PDB file of N, CA and C in Angstrom:
ATOM      1  N   MET A   1      17.606  26.530 -12.420  1.00 48.00           N
ATOM      2  CA  MET A   1      16.951  25.472 -11.987  1.00 48.00           C
ATOM      3  C   MET A   1      17.819  24.161 -11.853  1.00 48.00           C
ATOM      4  N   TYR A   2      17.566  23.445 -10.730  1.00 56.00           N
ATOM      5  CA  TYR A   2      18.319  22.091 -10.432  1.00 56.00           C
ATOM      6  C   TYR A   2      17.858  21.187 -11.401  1.00 56.00           C
ATOM      7  N   ARG A   3      18.616  20.176 -11.701  1.00 58.00           N
ATOM      8  CA  ARG A   3      18.177  19.089 -12.589  1.00 58.00           C
ATOM      9  C   ARG A   3      17.230  18.071 -11.856  1.00 58.00           C
ATOM     10  N   TYR A   4      17.299  17.751 -10.741  1.00 60.00           N
ATOM     11  CA  TYR A   4      16.499  16.831 -10.008  1.00 60.00           C
ATOM     12  C   TYR A   4      15.711  17.414  -8.866  1.00 60.00           C
ATOM     13  N   GLY A   5      15.168  18.447  -9.149  1.00 59.00           N
ATOM     14  CA  GLY A   5      14.163  19.153  -8.311  1.00 59.00           C
ATOM     15  C   GLY A   5      14.457  20.628  -8.077  1.00 59.00           C
ATOM     16  N   ARG A   6      13.789  21.201  -7.276  1.00 62.00           N
ATOM     17  CA  ARG A   6      14.044  22.634  -7.029  1.00 62.00           C
ATOM     18  C   ARG A   6      15.079  23.047  -6.161  1.00 62.00           C
ATOM     19  N   TYR A   7      15.370  22.063  -5.080  1.00 65.00           N
ATOM     20  CA  TYR A   7      16.227  22.241  -4.062  1.00 65.00           C
ATOM     21  C   TYR A   7      17.493  21.462  -4.152  1.00 65.00           C
ATOM     22  N   PRO A   8      18.630  21.931  -3.902  1.00 72.00           N
ATOM     23  CA  PRO A   8      19.815  20.979  -3.803  1.00 72.00           C
ATOM     24  C   PRO A   8      19.772  20.251  -2.612  1.00 72.00           C
ATOM     25  N   MET A   9      20.368  18.987  -2.574  1.00 77.00           N
ATOM     26  CA  MET A   9      20.391  18.101  -1.434  1.00 77.00           C
ATOM     27  C   MET A   9      21.459  17.391  -1.235  1.00 77.00           C
ATOM     28  N   THR A  10      22.053  17.137  -0.182  1.00 83.00           N
ATOM     29  CA  THR A  10      23.175  16.469   0.055  1.00 83.00           C
ATOM     30  C   THR A  10      22.767  15.050   0.386  1.00 83.00           C
ATOM     31  N   ALA A  11      23.779  14.099   0.279  1.00 84.00           N
ATOM     32  CA  ALA A  11      23.471  12.644   0.463  1.00 84.00           C
ATOM     33  C   ALA A  11      22.794  12.293   1.760  1.00 84.00           C
ATOM     34  N   PRO A  12      23.316  12.775   2.841  1.00 89.00           N
ATOM     35  CA  PRO A  12      22.581  12.495   4.240  1.00 89.00           C
ATOM     36  C   PRO A  12      21.142  13.013   4.176  1.00 89.00           C
ATOM     37  N   LYS A  13      21.059  14.211   3.741  1.00 89.00           N
ATOM     38  CA  LYS A  13      19.651  14.900   3.762  1.00 89.00           C
ATOM     39  C   LYS A  13      18.781  14.182   2.849  1.00 89.00           C
ATOM     40  N   GLN A  14      19.246  13.672   1.771  1.00 90.00           N
ATOM     41  CA  GLN A  14      18.410  12.783   0.881  1.00 90.00           C
ATOM     42  C   GLN A  14      17.946  11.398   1.549  1.00 90.00           C
ATOM     43  N   MET A  15      19.016  10.881   2.221  1.00 93.00           N
ATOM     44  CA  MET A  15      18.599   9.698   2.810  1.00 93.00           C
ATOM     45  C   MET A  15      17.600   9.813   3.919  1.00 93.00           C
ATOM     46  N   VAL A  16      17.723  10.873   4.640  1.00 94.00           N
ATOM     47  CA  VAL A  16      16.754  11.103   5.717  1.00 94.00           C
ATOM     48  C   VAL A  16      15.336  11.464   5.077  1.00 94.00           C
ATOM     49  N   TYR A  17      15.191  12.148   3.976  1.00 93.00           N
ATOM     50  CA  TYR A  17      13.972  12.518   3.383  1.00 93.00           C
ATOM     51  C   TYR A  17      13.380  11.275   2.845  1.00 93.00           C
ATOM     52  N   THR A  18      14.309  10.329   2.232  1.00 95.00           N
ATOM     53  CA  THR A  18      13.807   9.255   1.591  1.00 95.00           C
ATOM     54  C   THR A  18      13.161   8.300   2.599  1.00 95.00           C
ATOM     55  N   LEU A  19      13.832   8.050   3.688  1.00 95.00           N
ATOM     56  CA  LEU A  19      13.308   7.254   4.800  1.00 95.00           C
ATOM     57  C   LEU A  19      11.972   7.769   5.374  1.00 95.00           C
ATOM     58  N   LEU A  20      11.976   9.166   5.564  1.00 96.00           N
ATOM     59  CA  LEU A  20      10.828   9.867   5.934  1.00 96.00           C
ATOM     60  C   LEU A  20       9.763   9.684   5.225  1.00 96.00           C
ATOM     61  N   LEU A  21       9.886   9.829   3.870  1.00 95.00           N
ATOM     62  CA  LEU A  21       8.835   9.678   2.816  1.00 95.00           C
ATOM     63  C   LEU A  21       8.285   8.140   2.820  1.00 95.00           C
ATOM     64  N   ALA A  22       9.151   7.179   3.023  1.00 95.00           N
ATOM     65  CA  ALA A  22       8.873   5.681   3.086  1.00 95.00           C
ATOM     66  C   ALA A  22       7.962   5.607   4.356  1.00 95.00           C
ATOM     67  N   GLY A  23       8.389   6.111   5.481  1.00 96.00           N
ATOM     68  CA  GLY A  23       7.436   5.993   6.640  1.00 96.00           C
ATOM     69  C   GLY A  23       6.109   6.575   6.662  1.00 96.00           C
ATOM     70  N   MET A  24       6.119   7.787   5.910  1.00 95.00           N
ATOM     71  CA  MET A  24       4.772   8.478   5.759  1.00 95.00           C
ATOM     72  C   MET A  24       3.935   7.631   4.838  1.00 95.00           C
ATOM     73  N   TYR A  25       4.613   7.121   3.800  1.00 94.00           N
ATOM     74  CA  TYR A  25       3.845   6.302   2.772  1.00 94.00           C
ATOM     75  C   TYR A  25       3.186   5.179   3.369  1.00 94.00           C
ATOM     76  N   PHE A  26       4.061   4.378   4.141  1.00 95.00           N
ATOM     77  CA  PHE A  26       3.580   3.208   4.933  1.00 95.00           C
ATOM     78  C   PHE A  26       2.601   3.595   5.846  1.00 95.00           C
ATOM     79  N   GLY A  27       2.682   4.580   6.557  1.00 94.00           N
ATOM     80  CA  GLY A  27       1.743   4.954   7.621  1.00 94.00           C
ATOM     81  C   GLY A  27       0.329   5.313   6.941  1.00 94.00           C
ATOM     82  N   ALA A  28       0.324   6.059   5.885  1.00 93.00           N
ATOM     83  CA  ALA A  28      -0.861   6.436   5.220  1.00 93.00           C
ATOM     84  C   ALA A  28      -1.623   5.176   4.618  1.00 93.00           C
ATOM     85  N   SER A  29      -0.683   4.388   4.062  1.00 90.00           N
ATOM     86  CA  SER A  29      -1.362   3.140   3.517  1.00 90.00           C
ATOM     87  C   SER A  29      -1.967   2.343   4.497  1.00 90.00           C
ATOM     88  N   TRP A  30      -1.256   2.091   5.548  1.00 90.00           N
ATOM     89  CA  TRP A  30      -1.769   1.275   6.717  1.00 90.00           C
ATOM     90  C   TRP A  30      -2.957   1.935   7.301  1.00 90.00           C
ATOM     91  N   SER A  31      -3.108   3.132   7.625  1.00 88.00           N
ATOM     92  CA  SER A  31      -4.117   3.742   8.167  1.00 88.00           C
ATOM     93  C   SER A  31      -5.431   3.620   7.250  1.00 88.00           C
ATOM     94  N   ILE A  32      -5.260   3.770   6.018  1.00 86.00           N
ATOM     95  CA  ILE A  32      -6.355   3.828   5.167  1.00 86.00           C
ATOM     96  C   ILE A  32      -6.879   2.445   4.948  1.00 86.00           C
ATOM     97  N   THR A  33      -6.002   1.395   5.067  1.00 83.00           N
ATOM     98  CA  THR A  33      -6.395  -0.019   4.957  1.00 83.00           C
ATOM     99  C   THR A  33      -7.256  -0.446   6.188  1.00 83.00           C
ATOM    100  N   HIS A  34      -6.876   0.121   7.440  1.00 80.00           N
ATOM    101  CA  HIS A  34      -7.596  -0.211   8.599  1.00 80.00           C
ATOM    102  C   HIS A  34      -8.803   0.431   8.562  1.00 80.00           C
ATOM    103  N   LEU A  35      -8.864   1.688   8.182  1.00 78.00           N
ATOM    104  CA  LEU A  35     -10.182   2.525   8.168  1.00 78.00           C
ATOM    105  C   LEU A  35     -11.123   1.679   7.165  1.00 78.00           C
ATOM    106  N   GLY A  36     -10.675   1.358   6.039  1.00 70.00           N
ATOM    107  CA  GLY A  36     -11.545   0.613   5.056  1.00 70.00           C
ATOM    108  C   GLY A  36     -12.113  -0.654   5.772  1.00 70.00           C
ATOM    109  N   ARG A  37     -11.159  -1.377   6.446  1.00 69.00           N
ATOM    110  CA  ARG A  37     -11.691  -2.562   7.027  1.00 69.00           C
ATOM    111  C   ARG A  37     -12.737  -2.471   8.092  1.00 69.00           C
ATOM    112  N   ASP A  38     -12.679  -1.292   8.720  1.00 64.00           N
ATOM    113  CA  ASP A  38     -13.617  -1.013   9.884  1.00 64.00           C
ATOM    114  C   ASP A  38     -15.065  -0.613   9.563  1.00 64.00           C
ATOM    115  N   ILE A  39     -14.982  -0.002   8.286  1.00 64.00           N
ATOM    116  CA  ILE A  39     -16.427   0.366   7.816  1.00 64.00           C
ATOM    117  C   ILE A  39     -17.074  -0.641   6.760  1.00 64.00           C
ATOM    118  N   GLY A  40     -16.201  -1.682   6.475  1.00 62.00           N
ATOM    119  CA  GLY A  40     -16.628  -2.770   5.786  1.00 62.00           C
ATOM    120  C   GLY A  40     -16.799  -2.725   4.270  1.00 62.00           C
ATOM    121  N   PHE A  41     -16.062  -1.751   3.560  1.00 65.00           N
ATOM    122  CA  PHE A  41     -16.104  -1.639   2.209  1.00 65.00           C
ATOM    123  C   PHE A  41     -14.791  -0.903   1.778  1.00 65.00           C
ATOM    124  N   ALA A  42     -14.562  -1.073   0.515  1.00 65.00           N
ATOM    125  CA  ALA A  42     -13.288  -0.575  -0.047  1.00 65.00           C
ATOM    126  C   ALA A  42     -13.390   0.841  -0.215  1.00 65.00           C
ATOM    127  N   LEU A  43     -12.237   1.693  -0.036  1.00 70.00           N
ATOM    128  CA  LEU A  43     -12.320   3.249  -0.069  1.00 70.00           C
ATOM    129  C   LEU A  43     -11.605   3.511  -1.325  1.00 70.00           C
ATOM    130  N   ALA A  44     -12.192   4.659  -2.197  1.00 73.00           N
ATOM    131  CA  ALA A  44     -11.682   4.951  -3.461  1.00 73.00           C
ATOM    132  C   ALA A  44     -10.695   6.044  -3.291  1.00 73.00           C
ATOM    133  N   ILE A  45     -10.132   6.224  -2.101  1.00 78.00           N
ATOM    134  CA  ILE A  45      -9.108   7.342  -1.996  1.00 78.00           C
ATOM    135  C   ILE A  45      -7.721   6.609  -1.506  1.00 78.00           C
ATOM    136  N   SER A  46      -6.805   7.378  -1.830  1.00 83.00           N
ATOM    137  CA  SER A  46      -5.412   6.850  -1.401  1.00 83.00           C
ATOM    138  C   SER A  46      -4.571   8.022  -0.907  1.00 83.00           C
ATOM    139  N   PRO A  47      -4.538   8.337   0.335  1.00 89.00           N
ATOM    140  CA  PRO A  47      -3.658   9.476   0.698  1.00 89.00           C
ATOM    141  C   PRO A  47      -2.272   9.187   0.672  1.00 89.00           C
ATOM    142  N   ALA A  48      -1.823   7.788   0.412  1.00 91.00           N
ATOM    143  CA  ALA A  48      -0.257   7.543   0.166  1.00 91.00           C
ATOM    144  C   ALA A  48       0.137   8.021  -1.160  1.00 91.00           C
ATOM    145  N   ALA A  49      -0.799   8.026  -2.191  1.00 91.00           N
ATOM    146  CA  ALA A  49      -0.453   8.459  -3.393  1.00 91.00           C
ATOM    147  C   ALA A  49      -0.299   9.907  -3.532  1.00 91.00           C
ATOM    148  N   GLY A  50      -1.115  10.652  -2.685  1.00 93.00           N
ATOM    149  CA  GLY A  50      -1.004  12.057  -2.590  1.00 93.00           C
ATOM    150  C   GLY A  50       0.191  12.520  -1.966  1.00 93.00           C
ATOM    151  N   ILE A  51       0.722  11.832  -0.951  1.00 93.00           N
ATOM    152  CA  ILE A  51       1.864  12.149  -0.268  1.00 93.00           C
ATOM    153  C   ILE A  51       3.189  11.935  -1.178  1.00 93.00           C
ATOM    154  N   ALA A  52       3.154  10.770  -1.980  1.00 93.00           N
ATOM    155  CA  ALA A  52       4.017  10.434  -2.791  1.00 93.00           C
ATOM    156  C   ALA A  52       4.121  11.557  -3.973  1.00 93.00           C
ATOM    157  N   LEU A  53       3.148  11.918  -4.436  1.00 93.00           N
ATOM    158  CA  LEU A  53       3.048  12.974  -5.611  1.00 93.00           C
ATOM    159  C   LEU A  53       3.451  14.357  -5.072  1.00 93.00           C
ATOM    160  N   GLY A  54       3.170  14.622  -3.705  1.00 93.00           N
ATOM    161  CA  GLY A  54       3.525  16.065  -3.332  1.00 93.00           C
ATOM    162  C   GLY A  54       5.055  15.928  -3.119  1.00 93.00           C
ATOM    163  N   ALA A  55       5.702  14.780  -2.483  1.00 92.00           N
ATOM    164  CA  ALA A  55       7.118  14.790  -2.307  1.00 92.00           C
ATOM    165  C   ALA A  55       7.790  14.756  -3.655  1.00 92.00           C
ATOM    166  N   LEU A  56       7.377  14.184  -4.599  1.00 90.00           N
ATOM    167  CA  LEU A  56       8.091  13.878  -5.867  1.00 90.00           C
ATOM    168  C   LEU A  56       8.109  15.347  -6.578  1.00 90.00           C
ATOM    169  N   LEU A  57       6.852  16.027  -6.544  1.00 90.00           N
ATOM    170  CA  LEU A  57       6.892  17.316  -7.228  1.00 90.00           C
ATOM    171  C   LEU A  57       7.625  18.188  -6.581  1.00 90.00           C
ATOM    172  N   CYS A  58       7.810  18.225  -5.185  1.00 87.00           N
ATOM    173  CA  CYS A  58       8.579  19.297  -4.422  1.00 87.00           C
ATOM    174  C   CYS A  58      10.179  18.981  -4.580  1.00 87.00           C
ATOM    175  N   TYR A  59      10.337  17.638  -4.395  1.00 87.00           N
ATOM    176  CA  TYR A  59      11.980  17.249  -4.381  1.00 87.00           C
ATOM    177  C   TYR A  59      12.553  16.581  -5.561  1.00 87.00           C
ATOM    178  N   GLY A  60      11.686  16.155  -6.403  1.00 85.00           N
ATOM    179  CA  GLY A  60      12.124  15.603  -7.649  1.00 85.00           C
ATOM    180  C   GLY A  60      12.214  14.168  -7.575  1.00 85.00           C
ATOM    181  N   VAL A  61      12.824  13.637  -8.577  1.00 87.00           N
ATOM    182  CA  VAL A  61      12.794  12.144  -8.822  1.00 87.00           C
ATOM    183  C   VAL A  61      13.818  11.333  -7.923  1.00 87.00           C
ATOM    184  N   ARG A  62      14.666  12.280  -7.267  1.00 88.00           N
ATOM    185  CA  ARG A  62      15.532  11.539  -6.309  1.00 88.00           C
ATOM    186  C   ARG A  62      14.953  10.824  -5.056  1.00 88.00           C
ATOM    187  N   LEU A  63      13.618  11.111  -4.838  1.00 91.00           N
ATOM    188  CA  LEU A  63      13.013  10.511  -3.681  1.00 91.00           C
ATOM    189  C   LEU A  63      12.140   9.220  -4.084  1.00 91.00           C
ATOM    190  N   TRP A  64      12.165   8.766  -5.271  1.00 90.00           N
ATOM    191  CA  TRP A  64      11.596   7.548  -5.737  1.00 90.00           C
ATOM    192  C   TRP A  64      11.824   6.481  -4.921  1.00 90.00           C
ATOM    193  N   PRO A  65      13.002   6.214  -4.487  1.00 91.00           N
ATOM    194  CA  PRO A  65      13.388   5.097  -3.469  1.00 91.00           C
ATOM    195  C   PRO A  65      12.444   5.125  -2.233  1.00 91.00           C
ATOM    196  N   GLY A  66      12.032   6.326  -1.807  1.00 93.00           N
ATOM    197  CA  GLY A  66      11.231   6.334  -0.646  1.00 93.00           C
ATOM    198  C   GLY A  66       9.797   5.883  -0.943  1.00 93.00           C
ATOM    199  N   VAL A  67       9.357   6.099  -2.088  1.00 92.00           N
ATOM    200  CA  VAL A  67       7.969   5.710  -2.434  1.00 92.00           C
ATOM    201  C   VAL A  67       8.149   4.134  -2.744  1.00 92.00           C
ATOM    202  N   TRP A  68       9.091   3.590  -3.237  1.00 91.00           N
ATOM    203  CA  TRP A  68       9.260   2.212  -3.376  1.00 91.00           C
ATOM    204  C   TRP A  68       9.505   1.430  -2.183  1.00 91.00           C
ATOM    205  N   LEU A  69      10.195   2.053  -1.222  1.00 91.00           N
ATOM    206  CA  LEU A  69      10.328   1.325   0.024  1.00 91.00           C
ATOM    207  C   LEU A  69       9.023   1.473   0.786  1.00 91.00           C
ATOM    208  N   GLY A  70       8.295   2.576   0.933  1.00 92.00           N
ATOM    209  CA  GLY A  70       7.074   2.563   1.626  1.00 92.00           C
ATOM    210  C   GLY A  70       6.060   1.498   1.006  1.00 92.00           C
ATOM    211  N   ALA A  71       6.017   1.558  -0.315  1.00 90.00           N
ATOM    212  CA  ALA A  71       4.979   0.662  -0.846  1.00 90.00           C
ATOM    213  C   ALA A  71       5.466  -0.697  -0.711  1.00 90.00           C
ATOM    214  N   PHE A  72       6.751  -1.111  -0.844  1.00 88.00           N
ATOM    215  CA  PHE A  72       7.258  -2.496  -0.637  1.00 88.00           C
ATOM    216  C   PHE A  72       6.915  -3.018   0.851  1.00 88.00           C
ATOM    217  N   GLY A  73       7.247  -2.067   1.685  1.00 88.00           N
ATOM    218  CA  GLY A  73       6.998  -2.418   3.091  1.00 88.00           C
ATOM    219  C   GLY A  73       5.700  -2.772   3.501  1.00 88.00           C
ATOM    220  N   PHE A  74       4.780  -1.831   2.971  1.00 89.00           N
ATOM    221  CA  PHE A  74       3.390  -2.038   3.132  1.00 89.00           C
ATOM    222  C   PHE A  74       2.889  -3.368   2.556  1.00 89.00           C
ATOM    223  N   ASN A  75       3.290  -3.618   1.409  1.00 84.00           N
ATOM    224  CA  ASN A  75       2.827  -4.878   0.726  1.00 84.00           C
ATOM    225  C   ASN A  75       3.314  -6.085   1.396  1.00 84.00           C
ATOM    226  N   LEU A  76       4.533  -6.215   1.996  1.00 84.00           N
ATOM    227  CA  LEU A  76       5.183  -7.134   2.846  1.00 84.00           C
ATOM    228  C   LEU A  76       4.287  -7.285   3.984  1.00 84.00           C
ATOM    229  N   TYR A  77       3.866  -6.235   4.738  1.00 86.00           N
ATOM    230  CA  TYR A  77       2.957  -6.207   5.864  1.00 86.00           C
ATOM    231  C   TYR A  77       1.742  -6.762   5.569  1.00 86.00           C
ATOM    232  N   PHE A  78       1.127  -6.198   4.485  1.00 82.00           N
ATOM    233  CA  PHE A  78      -0.441  -6.440   4.291  1.00 82.00           C
ATOM    234  C   PHE A  78      -0.530  -8.051   3.804  1.00 82.00           C
ATOM    235  N   PHE A  79       0.400  -8.366   3.029  1.00 80.00           N
ATOM    236  CA  PHE A  79       0.211  -9.949   2.484  1.00 80.00           C
ATOM    237  C   PHE A  79       0.581 -10.921   3.673  1.00 80.00           C
ATOM    238  N   ASN A  80       1.540 -10.360   4.537  1.00 78.00           N
ATOM    239  CA  ASN A  80       1.781 -11.373   5.653  1.00 78.00           C
ATOM    240  C   ASN A  80       0.724 -11.431   6.469  1.00 78.00           C
ATOM    241  N   TYR A  81      -0.077 -10.311   6.666  1.00 72.00           N
ATOM    242  CA  TYR A  81      -1.343 -10.175   7.518  1.00 72.00           C
ATOM    243  C   TYR A  81      -2.453 -11.157   6.917  1.00 72.00           C
ATOM    244  N   ILE A  82      -2.586 -11.071   5.529  1.00 69.00           N
ATOM    245  CA  ILE A  82      -3.723 -11.896   4.940  1.00 69.00           C
ATOM    246  C   ILE A  82      -3.265 -13.206   5.185  1.00 69.00           C
ATOM    247  N   ASN A  83      -2.067 -13.688   4.992  1.00 74.00           N
ATOM    248  CA  ASN A  83      -1.633 -15.115   5.171  1.00 74.00           C
ATOM    249  C   ASN A  83      -1.841 -15.559   6.613  1.00 74.00           C
ATOM    250  N   ARG A  84      -1.726 -14.699   7.582  1.00 71.00           N
ATOM    251  CA  ARG A  84      -1.982 -15.134   8.905  1.00 71.00           C
ATOM    252  C   ARG A  84      -3.402 -15.356   9.014  1.00 71.00           C
ATOM    253  N   ILE A  85      -4.389 -14.411   8.530  1.00 67.00           N
ATOM    254  CA  ILE A  85      -5.724 -14.677   8.453  1.00 67.00           C
ATOM    255  C   ILE A  85      -6.157 -15.979   7.769  1.00 67.00           C
ATOM    256  N   LYS A  86      -5.456 -16.351   6.695  1.00 70.00           N
ATOM    257  CA  LYS A  86      -5.898 -17.531   6.014  1.00 70.00           C
ATOM    258  C   LYS A  86      -5.478 -18.756   6.871  1.00 70.00           C
ATOM    259  N   VAL A  87      -4.308 -18.689   7.535  1.00 68.00           N
ATOM    260  CA  VAL A  87      -3.918 -19.837   8.405  1.00 68.00           C
ATOM    261  C   VAL A  87      -4.988 -19.898   9.496  1.00 68.00           C
ATOM    262  N   PHE A  88      -5.285 -18.890  10.132  1.00 63.00           N
ATOM    263  CA  PHE A  88      -6.243 -18.908  11.389  1.00 63.00           C
ATOM    264  C   PHE A  88      -7.622 -19.423  10.878  1.00 63.00           C
ATOM    265  N   ALA A  89      -8.090 -18.990   9.688  1.00 67.00           N
ATOM    266  CA  ALA A  89      -9.217 -19.576   9.203  1.00 67.00           C
ATOM    267  C   ALA A  89      -9.259 -21.113   8.869  1.00 67.00           C
ATOM    268  N   ALA A  90      -8.160 -21.551   8.273  1.00 70.00           N
ATOM    269  CA  ALA A  90      -7.934 -22.940   7.968  1.00 70.00           C
ATOM    270  C   ALA A  90      -7.939 -23.599   9.415  1.00 70.00           C
ATOM    271  N   GLN A  91      -7.141 -23.244  10.348  1.00 66.00           N
ATOM    272  CA  GLN A  91      -7.090 -23.791  11.721  1.00 66.00           C
ATOM    273  C   GLN A  91      -8.606 -23.960  12.236  1.00 66.00           C
ATOM    274  N   ASN A  92      -9.293 -22.877  12.172  1.00 69.00           N
ATOM    275  CA  ASN A  92     -10.855 -23.007  12.691  1.00 69.00           C
ATOM    276  C   ASN A  92     -11.552 -23.878  12.014  1.00 69.00           C
ATOM    277  N   CYS A  93     -11.501 -24.005  10.663  1.00 72.00           N
ATOM    278  CA  CYS A  93     -12.093 -24.956   9.683  1.00 72.00           C
ATOM    279  C   CYS A  93     -11.879 -26.432  10.210  1.00 72.00           C
ATOM    280  N   ALA A  94     -10.560 -26.664  10.266  1.00 68.00           N
ATOM    281  CA  ALA A  94     -10.032 -28.004  10.773  1.00 68.00           C
ATOM    282  C   ALA A  94     -10.474 -28.355  12.090  1.00 68.00           C
ATOM    283  N   ALA A  95     -10.677 -27.399  13.070  1.00 62.00           N
ATOM    284  CA  ALA A  95     -11.026 -27.595  14.448  1.00 62.00           C
ATOM    285  C   ALA A  95     -12.462 -28.050  14.509  1.00 62.00           C
ATOM    286  N   PHE A  96     -13.201 -27.330  13.607  1.00 61.00           N
ATOM    287  CA  PHE A  96     -14.692 -27.621  13.737  1.00 61.00           C
ATOM    288  C   PHE A  96     -15.266 -28.888  12.729  1.00 61.00           C
ATOM    289  N   ALA A  97     -14.347 -29.243  12.135  1.00 52.00           N
ATOM    290  CA  ALA A  97     -14.535 -30.422  11.075  1.00 52.00           C
ATOM    291  C   ALA A  97     -14.703 -31.689  11.687  1.00 52.00           C
TER     292      ALA A  97
END
């Protein structure tokens, strides 16, 4: 048994898998956020967590940076999006005042 997962992995392959996992995590987080916004209430499911759990169980802890990058990127995107909405709302309030 390998120490950091079931399969041996070279550095380039690990980098590709890490970036792929980050993209999948970001995409799943983004899609579920927009789905929840369209139906008007919060959703109690998180496909991104399932993707991360599956990848970490199969490939071990060496893919943690992919989970971190995906979550960090999504949080940057989401909070920037929220700040744009706040600025837009403030501009509308100022225009109608």
